[in-house]
mmCIF file of C-alpha atoms in Angstrom:
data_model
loop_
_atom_site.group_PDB
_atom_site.id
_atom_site.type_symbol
_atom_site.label_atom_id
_atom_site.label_comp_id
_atom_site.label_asym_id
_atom_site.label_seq_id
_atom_site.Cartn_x
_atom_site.Cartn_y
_atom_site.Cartn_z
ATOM 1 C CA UNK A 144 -108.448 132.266 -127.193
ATOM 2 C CA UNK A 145 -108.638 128.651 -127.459
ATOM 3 C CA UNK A 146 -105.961 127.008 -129.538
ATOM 4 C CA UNK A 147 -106.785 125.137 -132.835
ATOM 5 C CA UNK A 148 -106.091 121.566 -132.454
ATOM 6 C CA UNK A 149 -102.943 119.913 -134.015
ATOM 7 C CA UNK A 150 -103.587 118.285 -137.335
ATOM 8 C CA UNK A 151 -101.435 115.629 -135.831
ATOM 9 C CA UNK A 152 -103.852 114.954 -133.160
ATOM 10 C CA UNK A 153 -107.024 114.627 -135.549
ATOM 11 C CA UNK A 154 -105.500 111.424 -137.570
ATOM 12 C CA UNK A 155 -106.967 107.972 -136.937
ATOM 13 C CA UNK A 156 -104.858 105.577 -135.043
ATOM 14 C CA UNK A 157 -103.201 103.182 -136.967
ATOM 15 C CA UNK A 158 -103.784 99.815 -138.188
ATOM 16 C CA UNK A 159 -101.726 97.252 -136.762
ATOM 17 C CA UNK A 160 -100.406 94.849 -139.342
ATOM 18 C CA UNK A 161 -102.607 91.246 -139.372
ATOM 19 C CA UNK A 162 -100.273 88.407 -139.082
ATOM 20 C CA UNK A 163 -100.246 86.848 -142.336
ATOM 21 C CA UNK A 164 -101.451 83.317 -142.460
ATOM 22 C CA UNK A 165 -99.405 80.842 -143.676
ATOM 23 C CA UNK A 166 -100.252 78.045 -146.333
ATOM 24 C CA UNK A 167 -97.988 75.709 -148.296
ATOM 25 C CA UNK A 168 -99.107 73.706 -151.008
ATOM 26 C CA UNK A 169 -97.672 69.981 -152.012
ATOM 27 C CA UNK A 170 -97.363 69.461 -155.668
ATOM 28 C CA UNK A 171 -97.878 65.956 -156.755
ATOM 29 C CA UNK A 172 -96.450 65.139 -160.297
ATOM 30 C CA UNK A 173 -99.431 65.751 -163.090
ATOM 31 C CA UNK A 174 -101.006 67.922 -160.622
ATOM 32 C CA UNK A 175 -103.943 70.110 -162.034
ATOM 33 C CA UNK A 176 -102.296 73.413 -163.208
ATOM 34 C CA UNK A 177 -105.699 75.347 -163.472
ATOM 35 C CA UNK A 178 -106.517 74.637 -159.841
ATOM 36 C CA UNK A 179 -103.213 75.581 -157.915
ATOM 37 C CA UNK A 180 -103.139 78.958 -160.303
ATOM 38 C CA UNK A 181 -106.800 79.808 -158.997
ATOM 39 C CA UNK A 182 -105.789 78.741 -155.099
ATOM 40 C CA UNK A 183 -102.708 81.082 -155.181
ATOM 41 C CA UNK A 184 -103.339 83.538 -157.218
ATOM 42 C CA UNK A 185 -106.364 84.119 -154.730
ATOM 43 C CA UNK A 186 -103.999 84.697 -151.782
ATOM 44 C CA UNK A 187 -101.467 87.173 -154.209
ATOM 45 C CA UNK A 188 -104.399 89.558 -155.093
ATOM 46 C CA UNK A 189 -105.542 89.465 -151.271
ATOM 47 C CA UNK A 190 -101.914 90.962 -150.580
ATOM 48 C CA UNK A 191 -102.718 94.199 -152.353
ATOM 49 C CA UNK A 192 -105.809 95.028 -149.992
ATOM 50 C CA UNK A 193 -104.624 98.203 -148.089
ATOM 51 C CA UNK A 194 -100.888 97.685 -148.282
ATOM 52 C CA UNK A 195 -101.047 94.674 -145.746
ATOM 53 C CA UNK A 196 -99.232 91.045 -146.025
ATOM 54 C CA UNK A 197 -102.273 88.707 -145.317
ATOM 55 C CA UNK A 198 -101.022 85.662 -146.674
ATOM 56 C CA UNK A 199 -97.162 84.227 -146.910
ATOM 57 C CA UNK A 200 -97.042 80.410 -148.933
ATOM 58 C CA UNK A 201 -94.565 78.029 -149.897
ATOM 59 C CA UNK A 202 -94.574 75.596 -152.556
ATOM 60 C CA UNK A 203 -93.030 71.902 -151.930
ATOM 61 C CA UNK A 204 -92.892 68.616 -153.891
ATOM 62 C CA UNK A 205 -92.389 65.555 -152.330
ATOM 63 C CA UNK A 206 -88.882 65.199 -153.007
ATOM 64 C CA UNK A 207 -87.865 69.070 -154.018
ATOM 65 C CA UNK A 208 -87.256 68.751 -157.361
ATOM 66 C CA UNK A 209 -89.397 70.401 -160.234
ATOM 67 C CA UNK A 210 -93.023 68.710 -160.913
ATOM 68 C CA UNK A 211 -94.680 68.221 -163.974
ATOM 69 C CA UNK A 212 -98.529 69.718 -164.117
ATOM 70 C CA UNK A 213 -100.903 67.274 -166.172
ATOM 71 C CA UNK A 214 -100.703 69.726 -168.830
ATOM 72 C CA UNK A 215 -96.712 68.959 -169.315
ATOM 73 C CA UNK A 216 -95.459 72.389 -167.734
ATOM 74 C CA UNK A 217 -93.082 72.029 -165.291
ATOM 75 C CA UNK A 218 -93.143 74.147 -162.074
ATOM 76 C CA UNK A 219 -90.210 75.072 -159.661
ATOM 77 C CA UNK A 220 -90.833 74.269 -155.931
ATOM 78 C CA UNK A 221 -89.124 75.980 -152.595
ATOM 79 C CA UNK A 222 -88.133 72.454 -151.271
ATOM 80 C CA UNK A 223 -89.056 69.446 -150.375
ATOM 81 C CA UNK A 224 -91.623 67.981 -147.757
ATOM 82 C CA UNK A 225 -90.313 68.909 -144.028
ATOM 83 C CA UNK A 226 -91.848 69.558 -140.792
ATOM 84 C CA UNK A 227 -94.377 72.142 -140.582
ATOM 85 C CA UNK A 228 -95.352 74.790 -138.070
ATOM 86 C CA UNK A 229 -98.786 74.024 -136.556
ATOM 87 C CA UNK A 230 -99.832 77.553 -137.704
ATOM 88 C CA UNK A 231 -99.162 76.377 -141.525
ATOM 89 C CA UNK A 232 -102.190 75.317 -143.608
ATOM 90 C CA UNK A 233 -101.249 72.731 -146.074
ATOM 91 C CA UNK A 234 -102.866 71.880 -149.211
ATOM 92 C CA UNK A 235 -102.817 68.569 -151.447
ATOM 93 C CA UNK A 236 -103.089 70.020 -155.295
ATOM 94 C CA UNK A 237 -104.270 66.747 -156.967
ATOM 95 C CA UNK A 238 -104.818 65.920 -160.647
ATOM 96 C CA UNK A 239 -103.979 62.705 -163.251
ATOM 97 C CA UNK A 240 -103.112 59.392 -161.961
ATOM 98 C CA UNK A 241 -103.601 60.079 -158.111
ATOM 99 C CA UNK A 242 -103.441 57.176 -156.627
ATOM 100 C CA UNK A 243 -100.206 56.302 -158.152
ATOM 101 C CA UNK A 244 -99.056 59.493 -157.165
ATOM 102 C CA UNK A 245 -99.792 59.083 -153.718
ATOM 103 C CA UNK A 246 -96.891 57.484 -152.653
ATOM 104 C CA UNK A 247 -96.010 56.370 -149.149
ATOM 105 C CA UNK A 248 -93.975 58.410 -148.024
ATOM 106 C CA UNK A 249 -96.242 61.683 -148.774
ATOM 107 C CA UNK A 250 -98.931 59.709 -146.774
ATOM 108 C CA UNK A 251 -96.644 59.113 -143.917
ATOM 109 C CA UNK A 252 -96.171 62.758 -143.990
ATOM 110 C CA UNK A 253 -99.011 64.020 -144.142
ATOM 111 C CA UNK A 254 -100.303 61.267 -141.120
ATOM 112 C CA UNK A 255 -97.646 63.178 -138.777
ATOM 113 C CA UNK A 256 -98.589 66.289 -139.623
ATOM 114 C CA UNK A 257 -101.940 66.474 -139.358
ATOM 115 C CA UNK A 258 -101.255 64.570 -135.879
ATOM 116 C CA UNK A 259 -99.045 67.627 -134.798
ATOM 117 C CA UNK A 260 -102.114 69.427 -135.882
ATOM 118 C CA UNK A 261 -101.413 71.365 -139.152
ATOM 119 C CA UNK A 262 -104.876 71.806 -140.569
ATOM 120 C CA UNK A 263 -104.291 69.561 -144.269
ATOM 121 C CA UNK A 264 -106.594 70.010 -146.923
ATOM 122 C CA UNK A 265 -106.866 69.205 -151.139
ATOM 123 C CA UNK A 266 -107.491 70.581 -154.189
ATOM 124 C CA UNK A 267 -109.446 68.493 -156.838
ATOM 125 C CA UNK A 268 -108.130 65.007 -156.797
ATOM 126 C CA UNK A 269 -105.695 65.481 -153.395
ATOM 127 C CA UNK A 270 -109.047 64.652 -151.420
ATOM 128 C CA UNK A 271 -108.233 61.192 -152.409
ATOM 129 C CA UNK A 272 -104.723 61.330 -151.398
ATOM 130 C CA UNK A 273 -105.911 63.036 -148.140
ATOM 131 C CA UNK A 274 -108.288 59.598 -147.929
ATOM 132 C CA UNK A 275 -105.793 57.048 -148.773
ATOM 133 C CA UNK A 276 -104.356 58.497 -145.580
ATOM 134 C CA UNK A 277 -107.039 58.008 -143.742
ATOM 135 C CA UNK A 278 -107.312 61.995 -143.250
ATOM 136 C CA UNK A 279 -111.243 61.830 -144.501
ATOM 137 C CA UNK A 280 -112.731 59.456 -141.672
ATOM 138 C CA UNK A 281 -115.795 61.258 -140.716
ATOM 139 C CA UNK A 282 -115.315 64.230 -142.437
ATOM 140 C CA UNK A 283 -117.187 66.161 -145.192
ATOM 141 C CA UNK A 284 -115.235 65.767 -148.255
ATOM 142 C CA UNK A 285 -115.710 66.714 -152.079
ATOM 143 C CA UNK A 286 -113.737 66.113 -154.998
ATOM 144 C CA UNK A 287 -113.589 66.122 -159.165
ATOM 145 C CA UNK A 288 -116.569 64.875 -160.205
ATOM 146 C CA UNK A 289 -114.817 62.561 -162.387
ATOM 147 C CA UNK A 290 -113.705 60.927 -159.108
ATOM 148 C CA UNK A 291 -116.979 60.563 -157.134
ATOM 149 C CA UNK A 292 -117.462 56.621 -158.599
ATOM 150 C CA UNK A 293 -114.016 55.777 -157.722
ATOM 151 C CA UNK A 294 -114.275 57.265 -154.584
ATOM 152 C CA UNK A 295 -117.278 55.654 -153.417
ATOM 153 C CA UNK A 296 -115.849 52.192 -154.420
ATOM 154 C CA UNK A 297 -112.585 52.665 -153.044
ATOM 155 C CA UNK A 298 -113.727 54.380 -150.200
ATOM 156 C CA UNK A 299 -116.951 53.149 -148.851
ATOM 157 C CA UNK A 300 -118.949 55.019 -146.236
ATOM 158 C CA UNK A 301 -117.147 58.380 -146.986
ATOM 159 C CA UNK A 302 -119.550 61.396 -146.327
ATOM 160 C CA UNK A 303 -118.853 62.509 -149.666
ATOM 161 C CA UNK A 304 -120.373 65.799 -151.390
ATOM 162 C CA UNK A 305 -121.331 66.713 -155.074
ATOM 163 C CA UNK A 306 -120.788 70.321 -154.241
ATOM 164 C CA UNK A 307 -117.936 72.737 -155.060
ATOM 165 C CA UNK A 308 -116.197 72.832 -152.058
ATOM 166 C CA UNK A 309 -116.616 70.979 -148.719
ATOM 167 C CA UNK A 310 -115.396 73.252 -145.365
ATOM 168 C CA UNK A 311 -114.611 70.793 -142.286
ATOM 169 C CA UNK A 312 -112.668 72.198 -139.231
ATOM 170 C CA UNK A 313 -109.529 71.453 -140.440
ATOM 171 C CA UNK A 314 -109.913 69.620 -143.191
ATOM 172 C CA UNK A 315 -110.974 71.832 -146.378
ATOM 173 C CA UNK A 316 -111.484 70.167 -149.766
ATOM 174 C CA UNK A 317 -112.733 71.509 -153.144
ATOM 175 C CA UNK A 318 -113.042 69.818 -156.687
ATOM 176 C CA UNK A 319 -110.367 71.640 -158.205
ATOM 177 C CA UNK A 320 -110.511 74.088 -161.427
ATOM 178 C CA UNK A 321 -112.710 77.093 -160.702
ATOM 179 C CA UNK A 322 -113.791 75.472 -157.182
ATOM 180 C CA UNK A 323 -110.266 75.972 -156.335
ATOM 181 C CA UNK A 324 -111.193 80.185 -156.237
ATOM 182 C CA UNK A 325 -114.525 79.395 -154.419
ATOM 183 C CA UNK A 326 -113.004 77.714 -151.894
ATOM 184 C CA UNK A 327 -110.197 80.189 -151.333
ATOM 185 C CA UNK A 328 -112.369 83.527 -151.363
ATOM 186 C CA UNK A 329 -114.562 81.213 -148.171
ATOM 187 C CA UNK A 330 -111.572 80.538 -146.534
ATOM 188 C CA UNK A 331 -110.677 84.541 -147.111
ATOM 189 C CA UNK A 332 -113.821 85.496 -145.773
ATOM 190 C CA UNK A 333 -113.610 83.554 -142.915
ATOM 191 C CA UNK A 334 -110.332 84.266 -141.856
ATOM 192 C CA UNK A 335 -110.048 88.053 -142.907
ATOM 193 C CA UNK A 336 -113.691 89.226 -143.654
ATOM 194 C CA UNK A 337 -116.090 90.289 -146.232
ATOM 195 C CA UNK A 338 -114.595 93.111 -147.650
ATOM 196 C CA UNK A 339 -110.968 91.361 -148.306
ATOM 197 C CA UNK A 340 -112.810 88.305 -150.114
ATOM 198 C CA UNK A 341 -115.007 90.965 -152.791
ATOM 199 C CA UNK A 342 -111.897 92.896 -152.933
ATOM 200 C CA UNK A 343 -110.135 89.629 -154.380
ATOM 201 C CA UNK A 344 -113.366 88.702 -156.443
ATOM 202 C CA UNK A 345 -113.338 92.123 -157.958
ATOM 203 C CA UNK A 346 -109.707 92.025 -159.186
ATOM 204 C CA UNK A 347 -110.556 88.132 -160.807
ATOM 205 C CA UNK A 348 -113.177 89.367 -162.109
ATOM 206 C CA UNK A 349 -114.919 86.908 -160.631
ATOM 207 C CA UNK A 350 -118.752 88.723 -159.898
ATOM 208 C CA UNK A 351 -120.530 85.324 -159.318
ATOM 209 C CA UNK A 352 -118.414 84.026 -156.294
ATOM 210 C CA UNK A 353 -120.131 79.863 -155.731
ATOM 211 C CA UNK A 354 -121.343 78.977 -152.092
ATOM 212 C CA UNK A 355 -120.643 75.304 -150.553
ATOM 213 C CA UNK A 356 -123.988 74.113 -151.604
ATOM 214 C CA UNK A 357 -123.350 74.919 -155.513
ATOM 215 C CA UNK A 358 -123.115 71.861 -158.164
ATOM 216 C CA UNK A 359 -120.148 70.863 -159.751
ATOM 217 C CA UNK A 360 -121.604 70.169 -163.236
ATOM 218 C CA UNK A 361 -124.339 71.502 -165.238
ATOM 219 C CA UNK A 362 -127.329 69.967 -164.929
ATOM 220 C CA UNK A 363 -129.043 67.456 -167.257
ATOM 221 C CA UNK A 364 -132.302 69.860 -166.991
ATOM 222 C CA UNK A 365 -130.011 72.984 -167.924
ATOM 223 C CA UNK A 366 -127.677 70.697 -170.629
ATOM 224 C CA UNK A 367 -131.201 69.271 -172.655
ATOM 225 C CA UNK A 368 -133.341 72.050 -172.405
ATOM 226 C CA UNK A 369 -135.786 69.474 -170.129
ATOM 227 C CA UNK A 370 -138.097 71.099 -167.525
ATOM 228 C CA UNK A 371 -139.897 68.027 -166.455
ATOM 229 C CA UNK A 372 -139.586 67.239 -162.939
ATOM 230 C CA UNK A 373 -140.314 63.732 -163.468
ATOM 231 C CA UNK A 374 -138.134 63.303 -166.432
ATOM 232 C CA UNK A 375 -135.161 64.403 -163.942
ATOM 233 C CA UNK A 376 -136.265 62.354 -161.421
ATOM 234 C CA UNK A 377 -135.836 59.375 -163.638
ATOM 235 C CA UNK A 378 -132.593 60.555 -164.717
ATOM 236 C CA UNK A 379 -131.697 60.917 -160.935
ATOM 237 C CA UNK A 380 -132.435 57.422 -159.746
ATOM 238 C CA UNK A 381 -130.331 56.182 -162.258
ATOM 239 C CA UNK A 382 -127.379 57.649 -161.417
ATOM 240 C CA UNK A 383 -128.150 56.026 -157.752
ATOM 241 C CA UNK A 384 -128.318 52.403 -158.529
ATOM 242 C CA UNK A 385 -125.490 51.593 -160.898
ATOM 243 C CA UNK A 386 -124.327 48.195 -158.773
ATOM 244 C CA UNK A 387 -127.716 47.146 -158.863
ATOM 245 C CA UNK A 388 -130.194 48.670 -161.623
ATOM 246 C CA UNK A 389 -133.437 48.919 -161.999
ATOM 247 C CA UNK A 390 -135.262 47.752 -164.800
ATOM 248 C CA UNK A 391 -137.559 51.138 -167.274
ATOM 249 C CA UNK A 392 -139.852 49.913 -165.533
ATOM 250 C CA UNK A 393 -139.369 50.203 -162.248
ATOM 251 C CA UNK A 394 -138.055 53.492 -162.850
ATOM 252 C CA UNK A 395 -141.037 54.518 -164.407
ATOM 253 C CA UNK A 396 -142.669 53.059 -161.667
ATOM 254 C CA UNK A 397 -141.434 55.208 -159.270
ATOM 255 C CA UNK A 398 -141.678 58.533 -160.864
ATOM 256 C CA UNK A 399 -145.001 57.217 -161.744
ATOM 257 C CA UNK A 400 -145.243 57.223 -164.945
ATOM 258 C CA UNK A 401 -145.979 54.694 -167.598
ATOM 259 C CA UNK A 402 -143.270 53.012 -169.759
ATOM 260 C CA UNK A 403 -144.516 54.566 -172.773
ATOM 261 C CA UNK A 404 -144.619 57.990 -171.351
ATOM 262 C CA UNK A 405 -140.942 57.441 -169.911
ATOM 263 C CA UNK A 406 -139.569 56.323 -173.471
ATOM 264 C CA UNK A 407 -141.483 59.459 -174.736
ATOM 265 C CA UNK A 408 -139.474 61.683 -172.672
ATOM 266 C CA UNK A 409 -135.910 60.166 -173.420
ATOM 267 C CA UNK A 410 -136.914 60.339 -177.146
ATOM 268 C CA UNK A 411 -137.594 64.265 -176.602
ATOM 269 C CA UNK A 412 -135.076 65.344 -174.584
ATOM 270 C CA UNK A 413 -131.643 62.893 -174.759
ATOM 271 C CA UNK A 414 -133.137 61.176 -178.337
ATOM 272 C CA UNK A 415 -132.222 58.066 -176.829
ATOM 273 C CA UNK A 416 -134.009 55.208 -174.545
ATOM 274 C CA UNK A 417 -134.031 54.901 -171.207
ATOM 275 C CA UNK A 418 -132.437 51.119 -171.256
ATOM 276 C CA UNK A 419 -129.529 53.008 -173.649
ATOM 277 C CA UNK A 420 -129.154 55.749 -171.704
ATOM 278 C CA UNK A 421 -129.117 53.917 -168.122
ATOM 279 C CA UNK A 422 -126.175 51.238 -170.135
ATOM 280 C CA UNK A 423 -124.028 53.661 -170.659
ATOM 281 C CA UNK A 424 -124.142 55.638 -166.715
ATOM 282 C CA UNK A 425 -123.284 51.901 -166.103
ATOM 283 C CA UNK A 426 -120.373 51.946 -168.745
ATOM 284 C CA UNK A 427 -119.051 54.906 -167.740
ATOM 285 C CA UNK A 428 -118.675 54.314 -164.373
ATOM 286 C CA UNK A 429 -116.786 51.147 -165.623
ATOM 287 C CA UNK A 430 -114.659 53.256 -167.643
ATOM 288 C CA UNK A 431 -113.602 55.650 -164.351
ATOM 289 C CA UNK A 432 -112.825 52.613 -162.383
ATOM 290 C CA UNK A 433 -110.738 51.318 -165.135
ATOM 291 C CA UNK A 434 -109.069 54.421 -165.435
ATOM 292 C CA UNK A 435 -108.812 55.537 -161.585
ATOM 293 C CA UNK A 436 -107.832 52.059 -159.340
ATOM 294 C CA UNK A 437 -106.858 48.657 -159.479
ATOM 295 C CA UNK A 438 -109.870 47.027 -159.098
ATOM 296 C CA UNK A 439 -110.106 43.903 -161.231
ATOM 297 C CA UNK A 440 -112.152 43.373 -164.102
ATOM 298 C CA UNK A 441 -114.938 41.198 -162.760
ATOM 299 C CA UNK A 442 -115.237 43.625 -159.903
ATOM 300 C CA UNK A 443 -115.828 46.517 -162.401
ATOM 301 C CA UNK A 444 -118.158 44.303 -164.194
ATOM 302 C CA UNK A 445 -120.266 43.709 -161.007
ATOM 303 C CA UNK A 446 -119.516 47.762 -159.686
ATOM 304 C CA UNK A 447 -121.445 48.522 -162.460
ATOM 305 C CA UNK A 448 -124.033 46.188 -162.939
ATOM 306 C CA UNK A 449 -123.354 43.451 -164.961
ATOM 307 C CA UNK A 450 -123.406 40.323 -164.019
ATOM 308 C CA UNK A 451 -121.688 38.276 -166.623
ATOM 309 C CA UNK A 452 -118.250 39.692 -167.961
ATOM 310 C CA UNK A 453 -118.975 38.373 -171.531
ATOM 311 C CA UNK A 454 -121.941 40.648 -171.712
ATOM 312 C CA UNK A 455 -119.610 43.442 -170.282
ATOM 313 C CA UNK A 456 -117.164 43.359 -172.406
ATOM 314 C CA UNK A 457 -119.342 43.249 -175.308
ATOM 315 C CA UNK A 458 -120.996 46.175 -173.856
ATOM 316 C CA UNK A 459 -118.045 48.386 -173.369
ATOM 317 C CA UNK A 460 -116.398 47.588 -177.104
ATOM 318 C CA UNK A 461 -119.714 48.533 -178.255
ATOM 319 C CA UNK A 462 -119.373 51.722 -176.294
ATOM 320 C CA UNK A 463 -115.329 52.764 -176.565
ATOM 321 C CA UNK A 464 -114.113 50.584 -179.902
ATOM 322 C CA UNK A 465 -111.590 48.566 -177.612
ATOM 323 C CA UNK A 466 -112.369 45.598 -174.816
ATOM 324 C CA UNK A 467 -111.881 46.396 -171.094
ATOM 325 C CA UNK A 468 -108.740 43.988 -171.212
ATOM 326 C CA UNK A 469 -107.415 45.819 -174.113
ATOM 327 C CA UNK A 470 -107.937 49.826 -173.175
ATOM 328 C CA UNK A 471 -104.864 51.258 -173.607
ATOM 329 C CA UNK A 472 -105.818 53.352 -170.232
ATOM 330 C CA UNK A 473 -104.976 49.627 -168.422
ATOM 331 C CA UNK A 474 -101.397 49.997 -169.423
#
């Protein structure tokens, strides 16, 4: 009679443990709160996936002591900046005042490491830190949307993205907030698989996981209620010639439609004119240079299309209650 076999014998092999992959995130002072929460929280929840370790991190500031997040919190780190292991993945979480906060030294440091070949990458504003250190050269990069003017002007010829996230080799970059999670559950997938990735999504409660190609802002279309190609068009060739603008009716032009038909649609859908609406793109963009760099005056005036300063300042008291000169953001 032929023995029963041994329950022992019948159980599935097991699982060798995945060696956990290894990130550390710098903390720059008034870095964005909301976007390092998303990025590690990601990589905790992925840790509870069938009892495995699939992700170890540490947390460093430049010189090891606490940092302040741009909403005034502070945060304790595990040190300070130090050479990393090639298998380490660091990220740059970015937020207020960047480029001051990009100091010398952190570029120096992360120069020689991504030499030694640690794969560096940013969260919201860090992409420009990762740029002023000439990390970005050739690469696909995204960042805060707030950013994109200054980036463009500051860093010319950048192949920069309006999307979510932007994956390069070694060299991922996101525009912070809730991109921060997109981002993460990509780099889960890819590293760990499908299943990990929903498994995190599911305990954010995040159902509606973004792809690489997504938007970072609303649309006009979806933010007026407008459904008229043409009307978007207009408002899309706008936004691409701030330095040097196009008069209604050249826009109109080339959407081909009449002025009177193109002042129609403003009226209906922003209840404003195109010359008004076009002014202020331009003023805002002054407003984000002023804010973000240290770009003089009369080269904000001609970044954004005006070409006497007089007329700009006039313009931008008209639009913000205080001069250019005078904004207390210059301070």
């Amino acid at each position: 009679m032929t023995k029963p076999m041994a329950l022992s014998a019948q159980k599935a092999q097991p699982v060798h443990p995945v060696a956990p992959k290894k990130y550390v995130f710098l903390l720059l002072e008034e870095y964005s709160l909301l976007s390092f929460t998303c990025a590690v929280e990601a990589l905790r929840m992925a840790n509870g996936y069938e009892g495995k370790t699939f992700f170890e991190w540490r947390v460093l500031s430049e010189t090891g002591n606490t940092v302040s997040a741009s909403n005034g919190l502070s945060t304790g780190v595990d040190g300070e900046i130090e050479k990393l292991s090639r298998q380490d993945t660091l990220i740059v979480v970015g937020g207020d005042n960047i480029a001051s906060r990009s100091t010398p030294k952190i570029m120096s440091w992360l120069r020689r490491e991504a030499r030694s070949g640690v794969t560096v990458g940013a969260l919201g504003t860090g992409s420009y830190t990762l740029a002023m250190a000439g990390l970005l050269i050739d690469r696909p990069v995204t960042t805060h949307w707030e950013y994109h003017n200054t980036f463009v002007e500051v860093f010319p010829g950048m192949d920069l993205r309006e999307t979510l996230f932007a994956i390069d080799t070694d060299r991922p970059t996101c525009a912070g907030g809730a991109a921060s999670i997109d981002m993460m559950l990509h780099l889960i997938e890819r590293d760990f698989g499908r299943d990990l990735a929903n498994y995190v999504s599911d305990l954010m409660v995040y159902t509606s996981p973004r792809t690489e190609q997504h938007s970072q802002r609303i649309s006009l279309q979806a933010r007026s209620g407008a459904r008229h190609t043409k009307f978007a068009e207009a408002i899309e060739i706008m936004a691409r010639n701030i330095e040097d603008p196009l008069s209604p009716a050249d826009v109109a032009m080339m959407v081909n439609l009449s002025g009177r038909q193109l002042e129609r649609l403003f009226k209906k859908h922003l209840n404003t004119t195109p010359k008004t609406y076009y002014t202020g793109l331009r003023l805002q963009k002054a407003r984000e240079l002023l804010f973000q760099t240290n770009m003089s005056l009369s080269e904000i005036c001609f970044a954004s299309g005006f070409n006497s300063q007089t007329h700009f300042s006039k313009s931008y008291r008209a639009r913000f209650g205080v001069s250019p000169s005078n904004d207390s953001c210059r301070g």
